[in-house]
Short mmCIF file of C-alpha atoms in Angstrom, two decimals:
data_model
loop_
_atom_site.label_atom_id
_atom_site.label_comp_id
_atom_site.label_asym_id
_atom_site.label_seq_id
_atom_site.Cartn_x
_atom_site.Cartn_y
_atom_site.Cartn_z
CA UNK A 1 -102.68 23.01 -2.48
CA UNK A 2 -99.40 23.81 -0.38
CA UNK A 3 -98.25 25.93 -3.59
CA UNK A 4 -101.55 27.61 -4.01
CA UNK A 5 -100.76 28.71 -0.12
CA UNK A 6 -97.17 29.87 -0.98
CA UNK A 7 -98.32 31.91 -3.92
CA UNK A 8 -101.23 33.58 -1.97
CA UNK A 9 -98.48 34.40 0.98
CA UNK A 10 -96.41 36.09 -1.82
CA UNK A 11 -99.20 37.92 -3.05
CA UNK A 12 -98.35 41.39 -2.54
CA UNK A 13 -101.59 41.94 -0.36
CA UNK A 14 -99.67 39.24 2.20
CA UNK A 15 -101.14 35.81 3.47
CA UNK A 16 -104.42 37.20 5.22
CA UNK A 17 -106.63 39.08 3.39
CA UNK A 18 -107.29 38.52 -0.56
CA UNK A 19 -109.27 35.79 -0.93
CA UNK A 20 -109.95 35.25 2.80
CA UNK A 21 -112.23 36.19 5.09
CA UNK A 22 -110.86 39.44 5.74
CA UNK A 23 -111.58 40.39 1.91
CA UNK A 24 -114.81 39.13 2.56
CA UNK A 25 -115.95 40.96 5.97
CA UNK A 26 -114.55 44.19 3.93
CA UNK A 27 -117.07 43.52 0.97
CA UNK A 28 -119.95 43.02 3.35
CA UNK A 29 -119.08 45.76 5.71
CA UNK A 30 -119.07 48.13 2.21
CA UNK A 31 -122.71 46.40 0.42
CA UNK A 32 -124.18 46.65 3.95
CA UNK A 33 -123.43 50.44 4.67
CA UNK A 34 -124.29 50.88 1.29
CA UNK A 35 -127.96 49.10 1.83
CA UNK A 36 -128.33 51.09 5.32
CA UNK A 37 -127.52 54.43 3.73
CA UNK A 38 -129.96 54.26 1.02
CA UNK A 39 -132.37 53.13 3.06
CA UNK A 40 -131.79 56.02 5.36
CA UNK A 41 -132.33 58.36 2.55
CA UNK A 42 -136.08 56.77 2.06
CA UNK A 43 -136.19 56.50 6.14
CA UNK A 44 -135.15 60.65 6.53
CA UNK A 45 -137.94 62.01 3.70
CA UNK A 46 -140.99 59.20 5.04
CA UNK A 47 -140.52 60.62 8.32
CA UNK A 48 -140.05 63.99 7.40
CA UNK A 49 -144.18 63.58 6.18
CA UNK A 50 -145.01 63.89 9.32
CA UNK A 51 -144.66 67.88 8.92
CA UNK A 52 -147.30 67.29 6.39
CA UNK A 53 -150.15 65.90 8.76
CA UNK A 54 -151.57 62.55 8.98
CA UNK A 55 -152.63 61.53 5.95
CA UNK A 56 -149.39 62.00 4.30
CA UNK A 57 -147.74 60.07 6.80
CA UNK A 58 -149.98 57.56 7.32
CA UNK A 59 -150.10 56.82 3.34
CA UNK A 60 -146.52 56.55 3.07
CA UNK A 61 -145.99 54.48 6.54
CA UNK A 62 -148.63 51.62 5.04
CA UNK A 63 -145.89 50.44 2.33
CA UNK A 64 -143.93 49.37 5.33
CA UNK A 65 -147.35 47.33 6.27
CA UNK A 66 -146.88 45.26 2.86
CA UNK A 67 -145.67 41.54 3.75
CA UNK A 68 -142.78 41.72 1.38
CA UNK A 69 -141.49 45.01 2.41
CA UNK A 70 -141.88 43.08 5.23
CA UNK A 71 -139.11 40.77 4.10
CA UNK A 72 -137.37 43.39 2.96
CA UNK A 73 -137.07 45.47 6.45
CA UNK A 74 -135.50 42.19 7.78
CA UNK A 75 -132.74 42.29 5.69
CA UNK A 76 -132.54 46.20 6.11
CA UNK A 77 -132.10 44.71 9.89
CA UNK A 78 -129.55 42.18 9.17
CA UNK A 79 -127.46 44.82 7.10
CA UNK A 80 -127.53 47.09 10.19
CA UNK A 81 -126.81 43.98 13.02
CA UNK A 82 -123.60 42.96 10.34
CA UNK A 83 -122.48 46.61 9.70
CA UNK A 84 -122.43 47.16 13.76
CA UNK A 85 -120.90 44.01 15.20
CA UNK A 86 -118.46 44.01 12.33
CA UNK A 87 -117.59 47.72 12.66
CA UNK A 88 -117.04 46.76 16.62
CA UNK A 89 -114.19 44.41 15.43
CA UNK A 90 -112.26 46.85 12.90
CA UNK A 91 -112.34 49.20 15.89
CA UNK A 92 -110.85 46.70 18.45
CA UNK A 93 -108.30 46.26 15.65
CA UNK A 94 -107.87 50.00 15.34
CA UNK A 95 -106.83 50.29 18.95
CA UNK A 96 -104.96 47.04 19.57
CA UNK A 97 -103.36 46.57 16.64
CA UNK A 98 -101.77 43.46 18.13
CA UNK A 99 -105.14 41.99 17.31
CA UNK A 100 -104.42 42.07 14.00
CA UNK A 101 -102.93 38.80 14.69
CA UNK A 102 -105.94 37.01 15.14
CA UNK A 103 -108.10 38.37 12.66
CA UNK A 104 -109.47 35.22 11.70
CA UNK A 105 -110.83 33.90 15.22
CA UNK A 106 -112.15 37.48 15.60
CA UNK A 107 -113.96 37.26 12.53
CA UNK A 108 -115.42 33.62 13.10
CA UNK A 109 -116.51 35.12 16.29
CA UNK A 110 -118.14 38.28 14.60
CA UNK A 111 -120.23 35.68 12.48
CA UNK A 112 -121.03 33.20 15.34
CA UNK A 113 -122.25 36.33 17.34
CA UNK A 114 -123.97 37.58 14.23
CA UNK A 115 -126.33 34.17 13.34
CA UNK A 116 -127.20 34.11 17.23
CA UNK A 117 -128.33 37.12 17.76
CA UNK A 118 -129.70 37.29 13.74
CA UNK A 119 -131.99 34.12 14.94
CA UNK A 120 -134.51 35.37 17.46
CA UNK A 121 -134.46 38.31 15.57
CA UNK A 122 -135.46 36.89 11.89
CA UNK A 123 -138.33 34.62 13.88
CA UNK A 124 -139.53 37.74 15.59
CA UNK A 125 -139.67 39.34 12.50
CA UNK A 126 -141.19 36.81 10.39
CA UNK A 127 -144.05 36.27 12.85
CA UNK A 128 -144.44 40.38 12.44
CA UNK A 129 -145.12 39.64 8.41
CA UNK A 130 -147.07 36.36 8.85
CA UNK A 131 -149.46 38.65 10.77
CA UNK A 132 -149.40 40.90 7.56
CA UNK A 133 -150.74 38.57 5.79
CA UNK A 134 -153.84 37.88 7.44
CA UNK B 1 -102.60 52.82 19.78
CA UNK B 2 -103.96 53.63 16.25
CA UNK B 3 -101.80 56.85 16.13
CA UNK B 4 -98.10 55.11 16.51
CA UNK B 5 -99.23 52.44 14.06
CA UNK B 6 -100.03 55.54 11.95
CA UNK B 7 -96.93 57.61 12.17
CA UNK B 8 -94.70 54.61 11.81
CA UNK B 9 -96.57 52.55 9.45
CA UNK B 10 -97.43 48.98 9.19
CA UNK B 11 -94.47 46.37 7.98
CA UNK B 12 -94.88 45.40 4.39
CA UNK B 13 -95.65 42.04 5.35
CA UNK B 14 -98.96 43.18 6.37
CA UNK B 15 -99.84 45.13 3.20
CA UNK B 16 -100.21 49.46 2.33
CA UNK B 17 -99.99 51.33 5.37
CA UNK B 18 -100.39 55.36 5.16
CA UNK B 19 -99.65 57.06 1.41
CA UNK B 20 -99.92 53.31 -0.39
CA UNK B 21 -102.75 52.88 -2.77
CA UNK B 22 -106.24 53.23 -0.95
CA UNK B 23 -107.56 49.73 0.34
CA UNK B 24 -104.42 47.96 0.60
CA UNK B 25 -104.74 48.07 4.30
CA UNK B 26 -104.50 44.14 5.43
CA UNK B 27 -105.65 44.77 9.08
CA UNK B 28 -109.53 44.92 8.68
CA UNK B 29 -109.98 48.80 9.21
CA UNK B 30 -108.85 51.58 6.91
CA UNK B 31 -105.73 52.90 8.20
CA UNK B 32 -105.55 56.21 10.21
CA UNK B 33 -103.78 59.02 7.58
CA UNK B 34 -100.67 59.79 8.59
CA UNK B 35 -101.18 63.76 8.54
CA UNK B 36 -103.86 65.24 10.55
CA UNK B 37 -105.96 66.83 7.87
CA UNK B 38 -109.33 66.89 7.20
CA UNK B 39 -109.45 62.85 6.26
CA UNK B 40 -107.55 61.92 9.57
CA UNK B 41 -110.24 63.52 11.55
CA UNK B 42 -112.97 61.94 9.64
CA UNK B 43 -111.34 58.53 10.22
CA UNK B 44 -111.58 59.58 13.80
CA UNK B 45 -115.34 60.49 13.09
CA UNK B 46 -116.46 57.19 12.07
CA UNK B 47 -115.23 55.27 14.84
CA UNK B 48 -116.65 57.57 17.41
CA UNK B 49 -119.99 58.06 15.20
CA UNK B 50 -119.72 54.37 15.14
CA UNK B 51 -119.46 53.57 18.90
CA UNK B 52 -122.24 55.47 19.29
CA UNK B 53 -124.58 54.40 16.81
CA UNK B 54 -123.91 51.01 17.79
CA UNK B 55 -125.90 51.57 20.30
CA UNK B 56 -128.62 54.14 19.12
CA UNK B 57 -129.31 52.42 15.84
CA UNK B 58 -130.03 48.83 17.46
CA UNK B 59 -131.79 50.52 20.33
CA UNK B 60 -133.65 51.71 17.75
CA UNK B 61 -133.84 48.62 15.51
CA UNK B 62 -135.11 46.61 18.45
CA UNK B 63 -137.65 49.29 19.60
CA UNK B 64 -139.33 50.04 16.22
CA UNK B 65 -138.97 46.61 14.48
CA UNK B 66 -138.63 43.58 17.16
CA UNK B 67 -140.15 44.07 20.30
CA UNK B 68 -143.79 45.97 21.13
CA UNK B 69 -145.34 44.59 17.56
CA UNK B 70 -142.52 45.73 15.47
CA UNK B 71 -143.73 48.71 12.52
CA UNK B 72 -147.64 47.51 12.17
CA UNK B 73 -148.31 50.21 15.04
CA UNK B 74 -146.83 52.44 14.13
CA UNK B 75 -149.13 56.09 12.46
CA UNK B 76 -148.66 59.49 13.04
CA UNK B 77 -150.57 59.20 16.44
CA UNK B 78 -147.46 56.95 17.49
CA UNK B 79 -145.38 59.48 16.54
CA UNK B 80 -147.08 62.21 17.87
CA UNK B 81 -147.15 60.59 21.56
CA UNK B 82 -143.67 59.07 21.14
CA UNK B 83 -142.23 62.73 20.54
CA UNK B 84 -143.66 64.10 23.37
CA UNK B 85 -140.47 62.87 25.03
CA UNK B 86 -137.64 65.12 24.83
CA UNK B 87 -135.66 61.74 25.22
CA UNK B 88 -137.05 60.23 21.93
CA UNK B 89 -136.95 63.69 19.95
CA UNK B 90 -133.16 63.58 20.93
CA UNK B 91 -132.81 59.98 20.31
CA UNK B 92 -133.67 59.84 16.90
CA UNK B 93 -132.41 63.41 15.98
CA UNK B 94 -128.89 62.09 17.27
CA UNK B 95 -129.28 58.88 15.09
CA UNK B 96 -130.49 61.06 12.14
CA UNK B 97 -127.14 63.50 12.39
CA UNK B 98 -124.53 60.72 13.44
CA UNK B 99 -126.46 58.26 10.88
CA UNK B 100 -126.66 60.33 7.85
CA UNK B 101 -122.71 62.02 8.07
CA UNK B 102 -121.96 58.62 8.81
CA UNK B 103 -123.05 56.50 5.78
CA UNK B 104 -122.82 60.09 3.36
CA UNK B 105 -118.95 59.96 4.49
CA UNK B 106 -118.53 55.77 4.09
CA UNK B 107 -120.25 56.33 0.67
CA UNK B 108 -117.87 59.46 -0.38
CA UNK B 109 -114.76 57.09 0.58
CA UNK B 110 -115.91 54.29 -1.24
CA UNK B 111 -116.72 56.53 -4.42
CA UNK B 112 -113.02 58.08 -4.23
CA UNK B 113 -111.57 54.63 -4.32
CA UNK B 114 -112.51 54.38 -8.11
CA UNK B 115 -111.66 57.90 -8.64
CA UNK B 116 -108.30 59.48 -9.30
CA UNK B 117 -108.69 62.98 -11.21
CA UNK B 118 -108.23 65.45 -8.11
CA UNK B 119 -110.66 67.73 -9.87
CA UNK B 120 -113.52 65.23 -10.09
CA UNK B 121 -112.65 63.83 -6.29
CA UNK B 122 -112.97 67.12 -5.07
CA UNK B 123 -116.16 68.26 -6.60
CA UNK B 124 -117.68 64.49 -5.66
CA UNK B 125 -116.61 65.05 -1.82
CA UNK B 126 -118.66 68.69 -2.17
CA UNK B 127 -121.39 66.83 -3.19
CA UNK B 128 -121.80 64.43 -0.85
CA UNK B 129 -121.12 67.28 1.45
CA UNK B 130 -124.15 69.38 0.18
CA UNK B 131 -126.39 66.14 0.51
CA UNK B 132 -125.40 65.54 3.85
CA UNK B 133 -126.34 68.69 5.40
CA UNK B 134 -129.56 69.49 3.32
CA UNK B 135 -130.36 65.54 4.81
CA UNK B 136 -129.27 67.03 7.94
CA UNK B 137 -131.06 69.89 7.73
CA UNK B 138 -134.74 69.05 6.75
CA UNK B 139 -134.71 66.03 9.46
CA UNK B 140 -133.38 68.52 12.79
CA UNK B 141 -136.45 71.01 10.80
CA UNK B 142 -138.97 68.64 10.94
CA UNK B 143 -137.56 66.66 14.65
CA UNK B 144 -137.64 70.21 16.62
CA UNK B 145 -140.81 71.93 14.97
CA UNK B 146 -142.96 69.16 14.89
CA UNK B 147 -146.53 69.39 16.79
CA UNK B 148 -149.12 66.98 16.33
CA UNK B 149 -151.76 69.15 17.89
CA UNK B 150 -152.18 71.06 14.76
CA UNK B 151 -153.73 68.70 13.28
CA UNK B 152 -157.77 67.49 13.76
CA UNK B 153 -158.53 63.80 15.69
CA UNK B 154 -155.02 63.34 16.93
CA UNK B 155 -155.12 63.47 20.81
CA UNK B 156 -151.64 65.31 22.41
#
């Protein structure tokens, strides 16, 4: 174990990022803007219907009424919540680079701030497609 | 600040810094590039996009999709009252703009990471370019000309 350490604090990438939760917050800062931009791309041309009257709109707005696009818009909104709260932290590091230092408490506390607030959301939400259903 | 750590680098010990190979960078963000060209302001774009759509996009997020019933109410007769406020039209048209150059830029840096040929980096940033503002440019079309009274059984 202790040499595993060692070799990872050799690693030319230094001590706190591959393998660590930095390398991870950068993956899933990159899949989730990746998610929210494509989505946008749908989100941008649905709306834009609404230049083509009602029934266009309305049509195209239903899909979002299905129970597991239902599902699917509360991941779109857990891609977004990560994406934002995690974007807040690179910033802080950005301007006080001394924060750099404690990456790893500011990360944990990114996550813990993340699953609270992701909570109330995801029951919200859920109740929103149970009521699909019926 | 972000702009000493940029002219003077970051100490090996904590990875790249400014000219090493693209997402080195240790700290969590992408480092600010060292010369002010067009990359180092949009590194400065993205963090002031971002500090405002922070706020925009879950405003939004918790207006359309959590609270008030979430999406199930939402038809064009929604939209057509909603939009009669010049404070939702601008709303959403700033969250379209800042949103779309936001995520078209993230995407254009992620797709030059895997891309060295200066040739093929340039014509890909062009492109994402081009999609950006025709994105851009149907959505503030469609935001600013819409009107729902044009249309039979809507009331506006």
């Amino acid at each position: 174990m202790a040499q595993r350490r060692i070799a990872r604090r050799a690693g030319e990438l230094g001590p706190l990022y591959r393998g660590r939760e930095g390398q991870w917050s950068w993956a899933l800062h990159r899949i989730t803007g990746v998610v929210v931009i494509l989505f946008l791309f749908a989100h941008v041309l649905d709306t834009a219907l609404v230049g083509w009257g009602p029934d266009a709109y309305n049509r195209v707005v239903n899909v979002y009424k299905n129970p597991i696009v239902g599902v699917m818009e509360l991941g779109l909104v857990a891609a977004v919540l990560f994406h934002a709260l995690n974007g807040l932290r690179i910033m802080a590091i950005d301007f006080w680079p001394k924060l750099a230092d404690q990456n790893r408490r500011l990360i944990l506390g990114t996550v813990g701030l993340y699953v609270a607030a992701m909570i109330p959301i995801a029951v919200v939400m859920l109740l929103h497609v149970a009521s699909e259903v019926h | 600040m972000a702009l000493d750590t940029a002219r003077t680098g970051v100490p090996p010990s904590r990875g790249g810094g400014p000219g090493g190979r693209r997402g080195g960078a240790v700290r969590a963000g992408r480092e600010a590039p060292s010369t002010r060209g067009a990359e180092f302001w949009w590194w400065v774009f993205m963090r002031v996009s971002g500090i405002v759509l922070v706020f925009l996009v879950i405003g939004h997020v918790l207006i359309m999709h959590v609270f008030g019933g979430g999406i199930e109410r939402v038809n064009f007769q929604f939209v057509a009252v909603r939009w009669q406020s010049p404070l939702w039209r601008t709303w959403d048209w700033l969250v379209l703009v800042l949103a779309i150059v936001h995520g078209i830029n993230g995407l254009r840096v992620i797709a030059l990471d895997y891309i060295r040929p200066t040739g093929v980096r340039i014509a890909v940033s062009w492109s994402f370019y081009v999609i950006g503002v025709v994105l851009v440019a149907l959505g503030s079309v469609i935001v600013f000309t819409f009107d729902p009274c044009r249309w039979p059984g809507i009331h506006c």
